[in-house]
mmCIF file of C-alpha atoms and ligand atoms in Angstrom:
data_model
loop_
_atom_site.group_PDB
_atom_site.id
_atom_site.type_symbol
_atom_site.label_atom_id
_atom_site.label_comp_id
_atom_site.label_asym_id
_atom_site.label_seq_id
_atom_site.Cartn_x
_atom_site.Cartn_y
_atom_site.Cartn_z
ATOM 1 C CA MET Z 251 -34.713 175.354 -189.702
ATOM 2 C CA PRO Z 252 -33.512 174.166 -186.274
ATOM 3 C CA LEU Z 253 -33.389 176.733 -183.526
ATOM 4 C CA ILE Z 254 -29.862 177.818 -182.674
ATOM 5 C CA ASP Z 255 -28.276 179.669 -179.798
ATOM 6 C CA ARG Z 256 -28.050 183.177 -181.195
ATOM 7 C CA GLU Z 257 -25.605 185.984 -180.637
ATOM 8 C CA HIS Z 258 -26.860 189.235 -179.063
ATOM 9 C CA ARG Z 259 -25.680 192.825 -178.957
ATOM 10 C CA ILE Z 260 -26.789 196.009 -177.296
ATOM 11 C CA VAL Z 261 -27.247 199.079 -179.500
ATOM 12 C CA ASP Z 262 -28.441 202.364 -177.981
ATOM 13 C CA GLY Z 263 -29.553 200.488 -174.897
ATOM 14 C CA ARG Z 264 -31.645 198.029 -176.860
ATOM 15 C CA ARG Z 265 -30.960 194.296 -177.136
ATOM 16 C CA TYR Z 266 -30.765 192.822 -180.639
ATOM 17 C CA THR Z 267 -30.550 189.171 -181.649
ATOM 18 C CA TYR Z 268 -28.656 187.947 -184.684
ATOM 19 C CA ALA Z 269 -31.147 186.925 -187.386
ATOM 20 C CA CYS Z 270 -29.316 186.254 -190.647
ATOM 21 C CA ARG Z 271 -26.759 187.564 -193.114
ATOM 22 C CA SER Z 272 -27.591 190.753 -194.998
ATOM 23 C CA VAL Z 273 -27.299 188.869 -198.289
ATOM 24 C CA ASP Z 274 -30.114 186.536 -197.217
ATOM 25 C CA VAL Z 275 -32.668 189.364 -197.388
ATOM 26 C CA VAL Z 276 -33.228 190.628 -200.909
ATOM 27 C CA GLU Z 277 -35.821 192.782 -202.648
ATOM 28 C CA ARG Z 278 -39.172 191.193 -203.638
ATOM 29 C CA ARG Z 279 -38.678 188.016 -201.600
ATOM 30 C CA GLY Z 280 -39.192 187.120 -197.959
ATOM 31 C CA PHE Z 281 -36.755 185.253 -195.734
ATOM 32 C CA ARG Z 282 -37.944 183.251 -192.753
ATOM 33 C CA VAL Z 283 -36.046 183.089 -189.465
ATOM 34 C CA GLU Z 284 -37.225 181.359 -186.316
ATOM 35 C CA ILE Z 285 -35.433 183.403 -183.690
ATOM 36 C CA ASP Z 286 -36.799 181.303 -180.853
ATOM 37 C CA ILE Z 287 -39.882 179.256 -180.092
ATOM 38 C CA GLU Z 288 -42.003 182.418 -179.749
ATOM 39 C CA HIS Z 289 -40.698 184.428 -182.683
ATOM 40 C CA ASP Z 290 -41.225 183.081 -186.169
ATOM 41 C CA LEU Z 291 -40.236 186.061 -188.322
ATOM 42 C CA ALA Z 292 -40.245 187.152 -191.947
ATOM 43 C CA PHE Z 293 -37.619 189.574 -193.255
ATOM 44 C CA PHE Z 294 -37.982 191.716 -196.347
ATOM 45 C CA ARG Z 295 -35.982 194.420 -198.062
ATOM 46 C CA VAL Z 296 -37.701 197.511 -199.442
ATOM 47 C CA GLU Z 297 -35.654 200.097 -201.343
ATOM 48 C CA GLY Z 298 -32.507 198.747 -199.714
ATOM 49 C CA ILE Z 299 -33.789 198.775 -196.129
ATOM 50 C CA ALA Z 300 -34.405 195.563 -194.186
ATOM 51 C CA PHE Z 301 -37.711 195.123 -192.339
ATOM 52 C CA CYS Z 302 -39.103 192.416 -190.110
ATOM 53 C CA VAL Z 303 -42.678 191.314 -189.455
ATOM 54 C CA THR Z 304 -44.141 188.268 -187.806
ATOM 55 C CA ASN Z 305 -44.312 185.275 -190.118
ATOM 56 C CA ILE Z 306 -47.772 184.425 -188.751
ATOM 57 C CA CYS Z 307 -50.718 185.823 -190.702
ATOM 58 C CA PRO Z 308 -53.350 187.317 -188.355
ATOM 59 C CA HIS Z 309 -56.196 185.915 -190.486
ATOM 60 C CA LYS Z 310 -55.926 182.138 -189.938
ATOM 61 C CA ARG Z 311 -52.551 182.009 -188.152
ATOM 62 C CA GLU Z 312 -50.779 180.406 -191.114
ATOM 63 C CA ALA Z 313 -46.964 180.667 -190.874
ATOM 64 C CA LYS Z 314 -46.224 181.639 -194.419
ATOM 65 C CA MET Z 315 -45.861 185.410 -194.689
ATOM 66 C CA TYR Z 316 -42.259 184.998 -195.846
ATOM 67 C CA ASP Z 317 -43.605 183.181 -198.905
ATOM 68 C CA GLY Z 318 -46.098 185.902 -199.847
ATOM 69 C CA PHE Z 319 -46.156 187.902 -203.051
ATOM 70 C CA VAL Z 320 -44.126 191.101 -202.651
ATOM 71 C CA ALA Z 321 -44.886 194.272 -204.604
ATOM 72 C CA ASP Z 322 -44.955 198.008 -203.879
ATOM 73 C CA ALA Z 323 -43.662 197.564 -200.312
ATOM 74 C CA THR Z 324 -46.463 195.132 -199.507
ATOM 75 C CA VAL Z 325 -46.632 191.389 -198.970
ATOM 76 C CA THR Z 326 -49.731 189.370 -199.809
ATOM 77 C CA CYS Z 327 -50.459 186.264 -197.757
ATOM 78 C CA PRO Z 328 -50.418 183.200 -200.039
ATOM 79 C CA PHE Z 329 -53.522 181.716 -198.399
ATOM 80 C CA HIS Z 330 -56.360 184.244 -198.687
ATOM 81 C CA ALA Z 331 -54.589 187.301 -200.063
ATOM 82 C CA TRP Z 332 -54.651 189.629 -197.091
ATOM 83 C CA ARG Z 333 -52.103 192.302 -197.946
ATOM 84 C CA PHE Z 334 -49.802 194.146 -195.553
ATOM 85 C CA ASP Z 335 -47.410 197.062 -195.713
ATOM 86 C CA ILE Z 336 -43.987 195.544 -195.001
ATOM 87 C CA ARG Z 337 -42.708 198.768 -193.394
ATOM 88 C CA THR Z 338 -45.540 199.225 -190.889
ATOM 89 C CA GLY Z 339 -47.303 195.852 -190.727
ATOM 90 C CA LYS Z 340 -50.628 197.574 -191.470
ATOM 91 C CA ASN Z 341 -53.255 195.613 -193.338
ATOM 92 C CA VAL Z 342 -54.061 197.659 -196.451
ATOM 93 C CA SER Z 343 -57.746 196.662 -196.118
ATOM 94 C CA GLY Z 344 -57.945 197.870 -192.539
ATOM 95 C CA GLN Z 345 -58.185 194.456 -190.885
ATOM 96 C CA ALA Z 346 -55.690 193.109 -188.353
ATOM 97 C CA GLY Z 347 -52.071 193.849 -189.161
ATOM 98 C CA LEU Z 348 -48.729 192.143 -188.669
ATOM 99 C CA CYS Z 349 -46.479 192.797 -185.674
ATOM 100 C CA THR Z 350 -43.276 194.559 -186.674
ATOM 101 C CA PHE Z 351 -39.831 194.300 -185.108
ATOM 102 C CA ASP Z 352 -36.971 196.810 -185.075
ATOM 103 C CA VAL Z 353 -34.089 195.782 -187.330
ATOM 104 C CA ILE Z 354 -30.509 196.971 -187.658
ATOM 105 C CA GLU Z 355 -27.896 195.966 -190.188
ATOM 106 C CA GLN Z 356 -24.243 195.980 -189.186
ATOM 107 C CA GLU Z 357 -21.165 194.386 -190.740
ATOM 108 C CA GLY Z 358 -23.148 192.319 -193.190
ATOM 109 C CA LYS Z 359 -25.498 190.949 -190.558
ATOM 110 C CA ILE Z 360 -29.141 191.588 -189.720
ATOM 111 C CA TRP Z 361 -30.152 191.910 -186.084
ATOM 112 C CA VAL Z 362 -33.670 192.111 -184.710
ATOM 113 C CA SER Z 363 -35.087 193.330 -181.425
ATOM 114 C CA VAL Z 364 -37.700 190.957 -180.039
ATOM 115 C CA PRO Z 365 -39.347 191.065 -176.619
ATOM 116 C CA GLU Z 366 -37.653 188.755 -174.102
HETATM 117 S S1 FES V 172 -54.138 182.977 -193.579
HETATM 118 FE FE1 FES V 172 -53.308 184.799 -194.454
HETATM 119 S S2 FES V 172 -54.969 185.668 -195.495
HETATM 120 FE FE2 FES V 172 -55.810 183.902 -194.594
#
């Protein structure tokens, strides 16, 4: 997906960047968004709530978390099966976890807060 100039908004003093439409993020499937050259992200929905983690697996740096198997609020990397809690980014086996990013949903859009 080509990088685009994205809209921003400030909510409670925090800057959020437009990521995608709410309908793009559904239960049991990841959705990849490259916010900018430094932020390749994977969005998931768990029990109706949208979450965002880095799309880069901490094991071998493969950019495929969005394509992992999703079950019980976890996503399993398709390469070597490291498994992470989507809500916290924690690795369920205690190894390195995924970075998480704050998400809000407003007016049918998903916004994410990433460091500038
Ligand atoms: S690259 Fe994800 S588990 Fe190895």
